[in-house]
Each structure stands twice: as structure tokens, then as C-alpha cells.
mmCIF file of C-alpha atoms in Angstrom:
data_model
loop_
_atom_site.group_PDB
_atom_site.id
_atom_site.type_symbol
_atom_site.label_atom_id
_atom_site.label_comp_id
_atom_site.label_asym_id
_atom_site.label_seq_id
_atom_site.Cartn_x
_atom_site.Cartn_y
_atom_site.Cartn_z
ATOM 1 C CA MET A 8 63.823 38.423 17.190
ATOM 2 C CA LYS A 9 60.528 40.239 17.772
ATOM 3 C CA ASN A 10 60.121 40.838 14.042
ATOM 4 C CA LYS A 11 60.843 37.156 13.323
ATOM 5 C CA GLY A 12 58.309 36.135 15.949
ATOM 6 C CA ARG A 13 55.694 38.421 14.460
ATOM 7 C CA LEU A 14 56.400 37.115 10.972
ATOM 8 C CA LEU A 15 56.085 33.538 12.237
ATOM 9 C CA ASP A 16 52.790 34.377 13.990
ATOM 10 C CA ALA A 17 51.511 36.080 10.837
ATOM 11 C CA ALA A 18 52.532 33.109 8.670
ATOM 12 C CA MET A 19 50.860 30.643 11.026
ATOM 13 C CA GLY A 20 47.724 32.772 11.217
ATOM 14 C CA PHE A 21 47.630 33.098 7.436
ATOM 15 C CA ALA A 22 48.110 29.329 6.962
ATOM 16 C CA LEU A 23 45.388 28.495 9.485
ATOM 17 C CA THR A 24 43.038 31.008 7.876
ATOM 18 C CA LEU A 25 43.677 29.467 4.466
ATOM 19 C CA PHE A 26 43.055 26.000 5.899
ATOM 20 C CA VAL A 27 39.745 27.002 7.480
ATOM 21 C CA ALA A 28 38.680 28.909 4.347
ATOM 22 C CA GLY A 29 39.567 25.898 2.198
ATOM 23 C CA SER A 30 37.596 23.619 4.525
ATOM 24 C CA TYR A 31 34.682 26.032 4.223
ATOM 25 C CA PHE A 32 34.728 26.036 0.410
ATOM 26 C CA TYR A 33 35.397 22.322 -0.110
ATOM 27 C CA ARG A 34 33.347 21.088 2.849
ATOM 28 C CA LEU A 35 36.072 18.995 4.416
ATOM 29 C CA PRO A 36 34.650 16.228 6.645
ATOM 30 C CA LEU A 37 36.165 17.549 9.883
ATOM 31 C CA LEU A 38 34.455 20.937 9.837
ATOM 32 C CA GLU A 39 31.336 19.583 8.146
ATOM 33 C CA SER A 40 30.807 17.030 10.930
ATOM 34 C CA VAL A 41 31.096 19.809 13.523
ATOM 35 C CA GLU A 42 28.481 21.840 11.645
ATOM 36 C CA PHE A 43 26.189 18.804 11.363
ATOM 37 C CA LYS A 44 26.299 18.187 15.109
ATOM 38 C CA ALA A 45 25.628 21.857 15.849
ATOM 39 C CA TYR A 46 22.751 21.800 13.349
ATOM 40 C CA ASP A 47 21.235 18.697 14.954
ATOM 41 C CA LEU A 48 21.412 20.262 18.407
ATOM 42 C CA ARG A 49 19.594 23.354 17.153
ATOM 43 C CA ALA A 50 17.028 21.116 15.389
ATOM 44 C CA LYS A 51 16.152 19.421 18.681
ATOM 45 C CA LEU A 52 15.659 22.822 20.319
ATOM 46 C CA ARG A 53 13.226 23.814 17.534
ATOM 47 C CA GLN A 54 10.905 20.822 18.001
ATOM 48 C CA ASP A 55 7.201 21.529 18.112
ATOM 49 C CA LEU A 56 5.530 18.464 19.598
ATOM 50 C CA ASN A 57 2.029 19.580 18.590
ATOM 51 C CA PRO A 58 0.908 17.351 15.689
ATOM 52 C CA PRO A 59 -0.252 19.166 12.534
ATOM 53 C CA SER A 60 -4.053 19.068 12.439
ATOM 54 C CA GLU A 61 -4.213 18.551 8.676
ATOM 55 C CA ILE A 62 -2.429 15.173 8.566
ATOM 56 C CA VAL A 63 -3.237 11.648 9.768
ATOM 57 C CA LEU A 64 -1.192 8.489 9.213
ATOM 58 C CA VAL A 65 -2.630 5.008 8.759
ATOM 59 C CA ALA A 66 0.172 2.654 9.775
ATOM 60 C CA ILE A 67 0.592 -0.968 8.783
ATOM 61 C CA ASP A 68 2.350 -1.682 12.063
ATOM 62 C CA ASP A 69 3.429 -4.822 13.912
ATOM 63 C CA ASP A 70 0.100 -5.168 15.727
ATOM 64 C CA SER A 71 -1.892 -4.854 12.492
ATOM 65 C CA ILE A 72 0.170 -7.567 10.830
ATOM 66 C CA ALA A 73 -0.177 -9.781 13.908
ATOM 67 C CA GLN A 74 -3.964 -9.384 13.761
ATOM 68 C CA ILE A 75 -4.514 -9.542 9.997
ATOM 69 C CA GLY A 76 -1.752 -11.818 8.758
ATOM 70 C CA ARG A 77 1.683 -11.922 7.181
ATOM 71 C CA TRP A 78 2.757 -9.233 4.719
ATOM 72 C CA PRO A 79 2.383 -8.809 1.750
ATOM 73 C CA TRP A 80 -1.382 -8.581 1.834
ATOM 74 C CA PRO A 81 -3.556 -9.015 -1.249
ATOM 75 C CA ARG A 82 -4.314 -5.719 -2.949
ATOM 76 C CA SER A 83 -8.000 -6.327 -2.399
ATOM 77 C CA ARG A 84 -7.303 -5.508 1.272
ATOM 78 C CA MET A 85 -5.709 -2.211 0.268
ATOM 79 C CA ALA A 86 -8.721 -1.560 -1.963
ATOM 80 C CA ALA A 87 -11.007 -2.091 1.032
ATOM 81 C CA ALA A 88 -8.901 0.370 3.065
ATOM 82 C CA ILE A 89 -9.161 3.001 0.307
ATOM 83 C CA ASP A 90 -12.943 2.506 0.225
ATOM 84 C CA LYS A 91 -13.208 2.931 4.009
ATOM 85 C CA LEU A 92 -11.063 6.051 3.982
ATOM 86 C CA GLN A 93 -12.901 7.586 1.059
ATOM 87 C CA ALA A 94 -16.236 7.083 2.797
ATOM 88 C CA SER A 95 -15.026 9.367 5.627
ATOM 89 C CA GLY A 96 -14.281 12.264 3.267
ATOM 90 C CA PRO A 97 -10.517 12.967 3.340
ATOM 91 C CA LYS A 98 -9.189 15.729 1.087
ATOM 92 C CA VAL A 99 -6.452 13.479 -0.312
ATOM 93 C CA ILE A 100 -5.128 9.960 0.304
ATOM 94 C CA GLY A 101 -1.468 9.030 -0.138
ATOM 95 C CA ILE A 102 -0.480 5.373 -0.491
ATOM 96 C CA ASN A 103 3.235 5.134 0.304
ATOM 97 C CA ILE A 104 3.611 1.621 -1.132
ATOM 98 C CA LEU A 105 4.899 1.138 -4.676
ATOM 99 C CA TYR A 106 2.989 -1.451 -6.722
ATOM 100 C CA SER A 107 5.225 -1.571 -9.778
ATOM 101 C CA GLU A 108 4.205 -5.050 -10.992
ATOM 102 C CA PRO A 109 0.919 -6.948 -11.265
ATOM 103 C CA GLU A 110 0.120 -9.137 -8.286
ATOM 104 C CA GLN A 111 1.254 -12.739 -8.637
ATOM 105 C CA ASN A 112 -1.888 -14.652 -7.705
ATOM 106 C CA GLN A 113 -1.406 -18.404 -7.713
ATOM 107 C CA GLY A 114 -5.141 -18.979 -7.528
ATOM 108 C CA ILE A 115 -5.730 -17.077 -10.777
ATOM 109 C CA LEU A 116 -2.880 -18.926 -12.468
ATOM 110 C CA GLU A 117 -4.396 -22.260 -11.469
ATOM 111 C CA ILE A 118 -7.859 -21.239 -12.718
ATOM 112 C CA ARG A 119 -6.355 -20.226 -16.057
ATOM 113 C CA ARG A 120 -4.489 -23.526 -16.264
ATOM 114 C CA LEU A 121 -7.728 -25.409 -15.645
ATOM 115 C CA GLU A 122 -9.517 -23.290 -18.212
ATOM 116 C CA GLU A 123 -6.903 -24.084 -20.870
ATOM 117 C CA ARG A 124 -7.071 -27.759 -19.976
ATOM 118 C CA TYR A 125 -10.873 -27.689 -20.183
ATOM 119 C CA LYS A 126 -10.763 -26.047 -23.613
ATOM 120 C CA ALA A 127 -8.256 -28.650 -24.799
ATOM 121 C CA LEU A 128 -10.464 -31.528 -23.641
ATOM 122 C CA LEU A 129 -13.450 -29.953 -25.388
ATOM 123 C CA GLY A 130 -11.418 -29.623 -28.574
ATOM 124 C CA GLU A 131 -10.371 -33.254 -28.372
ATOM 125 C CA ARG A 132 -14.012 -34.227 -27.719
ATOM 126 C CA LYS A 133 -13.003 -36.092 -24.592
ATOM 127 C CA ILE A 134 -15.702 -34.191 -22.698
ATOM 128 C CA ALA A 135 -18.900 -32.468 -23.748
ATOM 129 C CA GLN A 136 -20.367 -29.273 -22.352
ATOM 130 C CA LYS A 137 -24.040 -29.480 -21.441
ATOM 131 C CA GLY A 138 -26.079 -27.012 -19.461
ATOM 132 C CA VAL A 139 -23.520 -25.003 -17.457
ATOM 133 C CA ASP A 140 -21.283 -22.588 -19.411
ATOM 134 C CA PHE A 141 -17.942 -23.209 -17.751
ATOM 135 C CA ALA A 142 -16.352 -20.311 -19.626
ATOM 136 C CA LEU A 143 -18.490 -17.968 -17.510
ATOM 137 C CA GLU A 144 -17.608 -19.911 -14.364
ATOM 138 C CA PHE A 145 -13.890 -19.556 -15.074
ATOM 139 C CA SER A 146 -14.315 -15.865 -15.847
ATOM 140 C CA SER A 147 -16.288 -15.098 -12.697
ATOM 141 C CA SER A 148 -13.841 -17.035 -10.504
ATOM 142 C CA THR A 149 -10.894 -15.149 -12.016
ATOM 143 C CA ALA A 150 -12.639 -11.814 -11.453
ATOM 144 C CA ALA A 151 -13.412 -12.716 -7.835
ATOM 145 C CA MET A 152 -9.715 -13.390 -7.145
ATOM 146 C CA ASP A 153 -8.279 -10.480 -9.160
ATOM 147 C CA SER A 154 -6.989 -8.117 -6.466
ATOM 148 C CA ASP A 155 -5.462 -5.705 -8.974
ATOM 149 C CA SER A 156 -8.858 -5.085 -10.571
ATOM 150 C CA LYS A 157 -10.397 -4.419 -7.170
ATOM 151 C CA MET A 158 -7.683 -1.937 -6.241
ATOM 152 C CA LEU A 159 -7.989 -0.247 -9.634
ATOM 153 C CA ALA A 160 -11.735 0.129 -9.113
ATOM 154 C CA SER A 161 -11.131 1.675 -5.670
ATOM 155 C CA LEU A 162 -8.544 4.107 -7.048
ATOM 156 C CA GLN A 163 -10.921 5.165 -9.804
ATOM 157 C CA SER A 164 -13.848 5.515 -7.411
ATOM 158 C CA ALA A 165 -11.855 7.583 -4.902
ATOM 159 C CA GLY A 166 -10.319 9.919 -7.481
ATOM 160 C CA ASN A 167 -8.055 11.587 -4.912
ATOM 161 C CA VAL A 168 -5.267 9.055 -4.322
ATOM 162 C CA ILE A 169 -1.585 9.970 -4.727
ATOM 163 C CA LEU A 170 0.749 7.059 -5.497
ATOM 164 C CA PRO A 171 4.553 6.894 -5.207
ATOM 165 C CA LEU A 172 7.240 6.508 -7.810
ATOM 166 C CA PHE A 173 10.872 5.783 -7.093
ATOM 167 C CA PHE A 174 14.254 6.494 -8.684
ATOM 168 C CA PRO A 175 16.436 3.444 -7.944
ATOM 169 C CA GLY A 176 19.717 5.179 -8.786
ATOM 170 C CA GLY A 177 22.301 4.474 -11.432
ATOM 171 C CA THR A 178 24.815 6.457 -13.433
ATOM 172 C CA VAL A 179 23.333 9.491 -15.147
ATOM 173 C CA GLY A 180 24.166 9.657 -18.826
ATOM 174 C CA GLY A 181 22.928 8.447 -22.171
ATOM 175 C CA THR A 182 19.270 8.334 -23.086
ATOM 176 C CA PRO A 183 16.913 7.508 -20.211
ATOM 177 C CA ASP A 184 14.071 5.067 -20.748
ATOM 178 C CA ALA A 185 10.931 6.609 -22.182
ATOM 179 C CA VAL A 186 8.234 7.363 -19.621
ATOM 180 C CA PRO A 187 4.612 6.456 -20.465
ATOM 181 C CA ALA A 188 2.098 9.289 -20.654
ATOM 182 C CA GLU A 189 0.336 7.956 -17.547
ATOM 183 C CA VAL A 190 3.515 8.782 -15.590
ATOM 184 C CA SER A 191 4.920 11.829 -17.411
ATOM 185 C CA SER A 192 1.610 13.650 -16.870
ATOM 186 C CA SER A 193 2.765 14.117 -13.256
ATOM 187 C CA ALA A 194 5.959 15.925 -14.311
ATOM 188 C CA ILE A 195 6.656 19.628 -14.572
ATOM 189 C CA LYS A 196 7.657 20.511 -18.127
ATOM 190 C CA ALA A 197 10.621 22.681 -17.175
ATOM 191 C CA GLY A 198 14.298 22.106 -16.511
ATOM 192 C CA ALA A 199 16.599 23.214 -13.698
ATOM 193 C CA SER A 200 20.284 22.407 -14.004
ATOM 194 C CA ASP A 201 21.075 21.921 -10.302
ATOM 195 C CA VAL A 202 18.116 19.701 -9.393
ATOM 196 C CA GLN A 203 18.932 16.135 -8.303
ATOM 197 C CA GLU A 204 19.006 14.054 -11.510
ATOM 198 C CA GLU A 205 18.334 10.325 -11.721
ATOM 199 C CA ALA A 206 18.986 7.720 -14.413
ATOM 200 C CA LYS A 207 16.281 5.112 -13.721
ATOM 201 C CA ILE A 208 12.655 5.265 -12.734
ATOM 202 C CA SER A 209 10.179 2.803 -11.206
ATOM 203 C CA TYR A 210 6.465 3.617 -11.183
ATOM 204 C CA PRO A 211 3.114 1.964 -10.398
ATOM 205 C CA ILE A 212 1.614 -0.350 -13.014
ATOM 206 C CA LEU A 213 0.125 1.821 -15.729
ATOM 207 C CA ALA A 214 -3.502 1.150 -14.854
ATOM 208 C CA PHE A 215 -2.832 2.360 -11.289
ATOM 209 C CA SER A 216 -0.813 5.350 -12.547
ATOM 210 C CA ALA A 217 -3.670 6.401 -14.807
ATOM 211 C CA ALA A 218 -6.251 6.029 -12.029
ATOM 212 C CA ALA A 219 -4.216 8.003 -9.463
ATOM 213 C CA SER A 220 -4.735 11.735 -9.162
ATOM 214 C CA GLY A 221 -0.956 12.173 -9.226
ATOM 215 C CA LEU A 222 2.426 10.544 -8.648
ATOM 216 C CA GLY A 223 5.230 11.752 -6.388
ATOM 217 C CA HIS A 224 8.742 10.453 -5.827
ATOM 218 C CA VAL A 225 9.586 8.934 -2.441
ATOM 219 C CA ASN A 226 13.378 9.244 -2.705
ATOM 220 C CA LEU A 227 15.140 10.564 0.381
ATOM 221 C CA TYR A 228 18.743 11.774 0.231
ATOM 222 C CA THR A 229 20.941 11.797 3.324
ATOM 223 C CA GLU A 230 23.998 13.920 4.051
ATOM 224 C CA SER A 231 27.530 12.513 4.075
ATOM 225 C CA ASP A 232 27.084 11.319 7.684
ATOM 226 C CA GLY A 233 23.967 9.320 6.802
ATOM 227 C CA VAL A 234 21.496 11.679 8.498
ATOM 228 C CA LEU A 235 18.366 12.906 6.715
ATOM 229 C CA ARG A 236 18.118 16.676 7.031
ATOM 230 C CA ARG A 237 16.762 17.873 3.686
ATOM 231 C CA GLU A 238 13.973 17.151 1.210
ATOM 232 C CA SER A 239 14.230 17.235 -2.593
ATOM 233 C CA PRO A 240 10.879 18.763 -3.646
ATOM 234 C CA LEU A 241 11.761 18.071 -7.285
ATOM 235 C CA VAL A 242 13.880 15.414 -8.984
ATOM 236 C CA LYS A 243 14.892 15.498 -12.636
ATOM 237 C CA TYR A 244 14.465 12.547 -14.959
ATOM 238 C CA GLY A 245 14.616 12.684 -18.742
ATOM 239 C CA GLY A 246 14.646 16.480 -18.791
ATOM 240 C CA GLU A 247 11.462 16.758 -16.707
ATOM 241 C CA LEU A 248 10.942 17.502 -13.023
ATOM 242 C CA TYR A 249 8.937 15.166 -10.821
ATOM 243 C CA PRO A 250 7.499 16.514 -7.524
ATOM 244 C CA SER A 251 8.144 14.599 -4.326
ATOM 245 C CA PHE A 252 5.417 12.599 -2.599
ATOM 246 C CA ALA A 253 5.102 15.321 0.052
ATOM 247 C CA THR A 254 4.976 18.073 -2.565
ATOM 248 C CA ARG A 255 2.324 16.214 -4.555
ATOM 249 C CA LEU A 256 0.152 15.636 -1.454
ATOM 250 C CA THR A 257 0.427 19.317 -0.567
ATOM 251 C CA MET A 258 -0.587 20.252 -4.107
ATOM 252 C CA ALA A 259 -3.646 17.994 -3.914
ATOM 253 C CA TYR A 260 -4.611 19.401 -0.519
ATOM 254 C CA LEU A 261 -4.408 22.962 -1.883
ATOM 255 C CA GLY A 262 -6.050 22.097 -5.205
ATOM 256 C CA LEU A 263 -2.942 22.935 -7.256
ATOM 257 C CA LYS A 264 -1.880 21.501 -10.622
ATOM 258 C CA THR A 265 1.635 20.992 -12.018
ATOM 259 C CA GLU A 266 1.398 24.290 -13.924
ATOM 260 C CA ASP A 267 0.941 26.067 -10.574
ATOM 261 C CA LEU A 268 4.510 25.123 -9.583
ATOM 262 C CA LYS A 269 7.314 27.492 -10.525
ATOM 263 C CA ILE A 270 10.952 26.981 -9.624
ATOM 264 C CA GLU A 271 13.582 29.685 -9.288
ATOM 265 C CA PRO A 272 16.744 27.530 -9.053
ATOM 266 C CA GLY A 273 18.680 28.017 -5.852
ATOM 267 C CA VAL A 274 16.064 30.417 -4.491
ATOM 268 C CA ALA A 275 12.537 29.032 -4.113
ATOM 269 C CA LEU A 276 9.772 26.753 -5.342
ATOM 270 C CA THR A 277 6.485 28.599 -5.643
ATOM 271 C CA MET A 278 3.338 26.533 -5.063
ATOM 272 C CA GLY A 279 0.376 28.751 -5.783
ATOM 273 C CA LYS A 280 0.521 31.366 -3.021
ATOM 274 C CA LEU A 281 3.059 29.409 -0.946
ATOM 275 C CA ARG A 282 6.817 29.730 -1.259
ATOM 276 C CA VAL A 283 9.321 26.990 -0.404
ATOM 277 C CA PRO A 284 12.877 28.323 0.022
ATOM 278 C CA LEU A 285 15.572 26.225 -1.671
ATOM 279 C CA ASP A 286 19.317 26.000 -1.094
ATOM 280 C CA ASP A 287 22.006 25.952 -3.789
ATOM 281 C CA GLU A 288 21.216 22.253 -4.440
ATOM 282 C CA ASN A 289 17.503 23.026 -4.775
ATOM 283 C CA ARG A 290 16.612 21.204 -1.555
ATOM 284 C CA MET A 291 14.724 22.392 1.512
ATOM 285 C CA ALA A 292 15.815 21.880 5.096
ATOM 286 C CA VAL A 293 13.210 19.894 7.037
ATOM 287 C CA LEU A 294 12.136 21.147 10.444
ATOM 288 C CA PHE A 295 10.957 17.982 12.177
ATOM 289 C CA ASN A 296 8.037 18.439 14.580
ATOM 290 C CA GLY A 297 9.524 15.868 16.902
ATOM 291 C CA PRO A 298 10.569 12.233 17.212
ATOM 292 C CA GLN A 299 8.528 9.209 16.137
ATOM 293 C CA ASP A 300 4.784 9.239 16.714
ATOM 294 C CA THR A 301 4.539 13.027 16.815
ATOM 295 C CA ILE A 302 2.147 12.831 13.848
ATOM 296 C CA ARG A 303 -1.296 11.388 14.624
ATOM 297 C CA VAL A 304 -1.354 7.670 13.775
ATOM 298 C CA VAL A 305 -4.201 5.182 13.310
ATOM 299 C CA PRO A 306 -3.227 1.488 13.120
ATOM 300 C CA PHE A 307 -4.443 -0.180 9.917
ATOM 301 C CA ALA A 308 -6.233 -2.881 11.959
ATOM 302 C CA ASN A 309 -8.231 -0.201 13.809
ATOM 303 C CA LEU A 310 -9.282 1.374 10.514
ATOM 304 C CA MET A 311 -10.538 -1.955 9.171
ATOM 305 C CA ALA A 312 -12.295 -2.791 12.452
ATOM 306 C CA ASP A 313 -14.185 0.545 12.354
ATOM 307 C CA LYS A 314 -12.591 1.700 15.604
ATOM 308 C CA VAL A 315 -12.124 5.228 14.225
ATOM 309 C CA GLY A 316 -14.807 7.912 14.273
ATOM 310 C CA ALA A 317 -16.647 8.520 11.009
ATOM 311 C CA ASP A 318 -15.392 12.127 10.749
ATOM 312 C CA PHE A 319 -11.839 11.501 11.951
ATOM 313 C CA PHE A 320 -10.356 11.713 8.426
ATOM 314 C CA LYS A 321 -12.750 14.336 7.052
ATOM 315 C CA GLY A 322 -10.938 17.037 5.095
ATOM 316 C CA LYS A 323 -7.514 15.630 6.073
ATOM 317 C CA ILE A 324 -4.383 14.495 4.277
ATOM 318 C CA VAL A 325 -4.294 10.758 4.984
ATOM 319 C CA ILE A 326 -1.084 8.828 4.316
ATOM 320 C CA LEU A 327 -1.101 5.035 4.433
ATOM 321 C CA GLY A 328 2.105 3.021 4.623
ATOM 322 C CA LEU A 329 4.362 0.604 6.465
ATOM 323 C CA THR A 330 5.914 1.062 9.896
ATOM 324 C CA ALA A 331 6.227 -2.622 10.874
ATOM 325 C CA SER A 332 9.637 -3.880 11.961
ATOM 326 C CA GLY A 333 11.704 -5.276 9.117
ATOM 327 C CA LEU A 334 9.322 -3.962 6.448
ATOM 328 C CA SER A 335 9.670 -0.195 6.660
ATOM 329 C CA THR A 336 12.780 1.824 5.900
ATOM 330 C CA GLN A 337 14.213 3.569 8.948
ATOM 331 C CA TRP A 338 16.150 6.844 8.780
ATOM 332 C CA ASN A 339 18.410 8.758 11.110
ATOM 333 C CA THR A 340 17.228 12.348 11.532
ATOM 334 C CA PRO A 341 18.422 15.277 13.676
ATOM 335 C CA VAL A 342 15.653 14.581 16.208
ATOM 336 C CA ALA A 343 15.591 10.759 16.330
ATOM 337 C CA HIS A 344 17.212 7.580 15.081
ATOM 338 C CA GLY A 345 15.131 4.866 13.447
ATOM 339 C CA PHE A 346 12.668 7.426 12.078
ATOM 340 C CA SER A 347 9.984 5.767 9.931
ATOM 341 C CA ALA A 348 9.922 6.778 6.253
ATOM 342 C CA LEU A 349 6.139 7.122 6.580
ATOM 343 C CA GLU A 350 6.630 10.021 9.010
ATOM 344 C CA VAL A 351 9.014 12.049 6.846
ATOM 345 C CA ALA A 352 6.451 13.330 4.326
ATOM 346 C CA PRO A 353 4.066 14.704 7.009
ATOM 347 C CA ASN A 354 6.865 16.819 8.467
ATOM 348 C CA VAL A 355 7.662 18.240 5.038
ATOM 349 C CA ILE A 356 3.978 18.933 4.369
ATOM 350 C CA ALA A 357 3.603 20.685 7.727
ATOM 351 C CA ASN A 358 6.626 22.875 6.947
ATOM 352 C CA ILE A 359 5.082 23.942 3.632
ATOM 353 C CA LEU A 360 1.509 24.479 4.832
ATOM 354 C CA HIS A 361 2.581 26.456 7.912
ATOM 355 C CA GLN A 362 5.493 28.159 6.109
ATOM 356 C CA LYS A 363 7.974 27.070 8.764
ATOM 357 C CA PHE A 364 11.404 26.941 7.167
ATOM 358 C CA LEU A 365 15.055 27.110 8.038
ATOM 359 C CA THR A 366 16.564 29.455 5.458
ATOM 360 C CA ARG A 367 20.025 30.723 4.630
ATOM 361 C CA PRO A 368 20.094 34.471 3.863
ATOM 362 C CA LEU A 369 21.630 35.607 0.575
ATOM 363 C CA TRP A 370 24.278 37.568 2.512
ATOM 364 C CA ALA A 371 25.280 34.571 4.683
ATOM 365 C CA GLU A 372 28.279 33.548 2.568
ATOM 366 C CA GLN A 373 29.736 37.070 2.542
ATOM 367 C CA ALA A 374 29.212 37.353 6.292
ATOM 368 C CA GLU A 375 30.895 33.994 6.947
ATOM 369 C CA LEU A 376 33.876 34.878 4.740
ATOM 370 C CA GLY A 377 34.164 38.254 6.457
ATOM 371 C CA LEU A 378 34.136 36.565 9.868
ATOM 372 C CA LEU A 379 36.818 34.111 8.769
ATOM 373 C CA ALA A 380 38.990 36.978 7.544
ATOM 374 C CA PHE A 381 38.422 38.961 10.749
ATOM 375 C CA ILE A 382 39.345 36.025 12.995
ATOM 376 C CA GLY A 383 42.335 35.195 10.800
#
């Protein structure tokens, strides 16, 4: 009876060990959810509530919209914001708003309709032009209302603005759409098999892309429980690797070019003298400084009303974007729910600049398997 009991105990122990080992290898939801909760608890204990000195956010928040007017705003207003920021001497400006299509300006459309009608009446000799050249009047009125041209001029004048691009998803396969040179110039000309790959791409209008000092993707990828814990510093599209918005801003701050980035798949991304450890999916774990508003924030309305000191942005990474209710994407993170997308990139940048990372040692898998076998 004792031998049978021991055999039964051994069989049960062996079966349980196999079950736990299988859960470990195949990441079964039960054990994975336990690990996620333990990870999130440790993340809260690691919080550093001191804001990084290198980064400032300019937030289009509820109060700014209440003061200035309903969103979307004309791009001429964004151009004015870029001009104000540039005058204070930031190292780099990031605009976390994707302008993928020309602005639909009803005023310009009406002016063009009147211009065509005027030309038709002249052709039919129903009116005669004397004195004033109305062609110049139409042209000057169109130019005065063309917000895209004003924003383009501000981007070109600043010369240090990073703009976002976005991968809207889709099934990978077949031949991806060709990417214009204005966009592909921001890619790294090297492949990595395990990097997140996307099938579609959305980028700023080409004039803006050409005027920007670089483009970075703003895609964020959550875990199976919907919580954002990791960053994808690089995403593959069409055989090329595109840096993330945070990576691109860090590069600009450090004066790095795309050729200064080197990836060792599953090990690290080297950015000049800095090293970003990567996991087996070529992502980095994000150590969040703290909950919302840990990063220094200036409301957009305060910027435009000159309520910020002249040197406040000097030498800084300045990121402008939406935080207003109903307009900004909110994420669940280990340290807070409803975390603004605008605040994700600064945490990633701070991790890279201060070399604060959560890493998994190369021997971790062997140690975990050994522990499972020992307990079994």
C-alpha cells in the first residue's frame, strides 16, 4: 500500500509539474495573469515621482479647448504654437498629432469657386476687369486662409520637429504599399525577423514629412490583459524598420541619425553610446515614473497666452499633444488606469536617457526551469 501511495504521489507530482511547465512554455492565461499582477505590484513599488528634467509636455487639455474653442483647431494655430516654442530654444519638438490629409478649409473652397465663376464671367464678357487685378485678390485671400502652408512654413523654420506616423493594422502578407522617399528616409535599412511587423502605414502629408526632422511611429501594443507594459522601439514595414516616436525624439535630443542605431535581435538596441535591452519580441519593458501628471505639463492655452517663462523650454524635449477628454487615447498601465497616450513617450525617453531598465538575464529561463524541476 505504501508503494502504491508513493507511486500515486509521484504520478500526481509529475503531472502537476508537466502542467506548470506547459503553462510556462505556452503562457496559459491562468499563470500569465498571476505574473501580470505580480509585475504590476512591483512596478508600483519602483515608481520615481521626480519628473525627468529633460522633458516638458504641452497639453491640449479640457481647459485649453474651453478657452480657445472646439477641436479640431486650424493648423495655423499649431503653426503659431511651433513658432512660440521654437523662439524659446528647445532641443527638439514632438507633435503627437497625425496630419495625414490636407486641411479641409471651406473658406478656401468658396474663394476658389468664386474665382472660377469670375473667370467664367470674364470669358463670357458679362463683366469687364478694370483697375483692380482680382486674380491677385483671390490669390492673396487663399494664401491668408491656407493653414497648411502656414504650418509647413513653421516646420521648415523650426527644423527640429518630429512628427508621428501610424500603422493602422491589417493582415501581414503580400506586397505592402510603396512608401515615398519623404517617409522612408526615417527608416533603418536593416531587417530583424522578430520585430513587430505591420501591413499598412499612415503618415503626415508629404510636405510635412519632408519638412520634419524625422518621423516616429506612435503605435502602442498592450499585453493579453489590455495593459500597456512594453514599448516597441522599432516596427517593421516593407522590410524596413521604423523607430518609435519616443526613440526618434531621443535620437534628436542626442544628435543621432538612423545609421547610429544598431539592433541585435532579442538582445539590445544600441543608440550611439546608449544601450536599450530588448526581450525575445524585441520590445523593452517600460518603467513608469508614476501616474498621470508625473511629467511636467504646460497647458496649450498658457503657452499661447505667454504665461510660461522665456527659458522654460530651453534645451528641452517638448512634446505637444492631446489630453482632453474624449479626444485623447487612454491606456491602462501598471501604475495607473486612464493613462494619457501623450505621457507614454516621456516615460520611455526617461528610461533610455537615464538607462533605467527592467531586464531579464540570459540565464533566467534555465533558472526558472530548474526551479520548476526542483519543486516538482
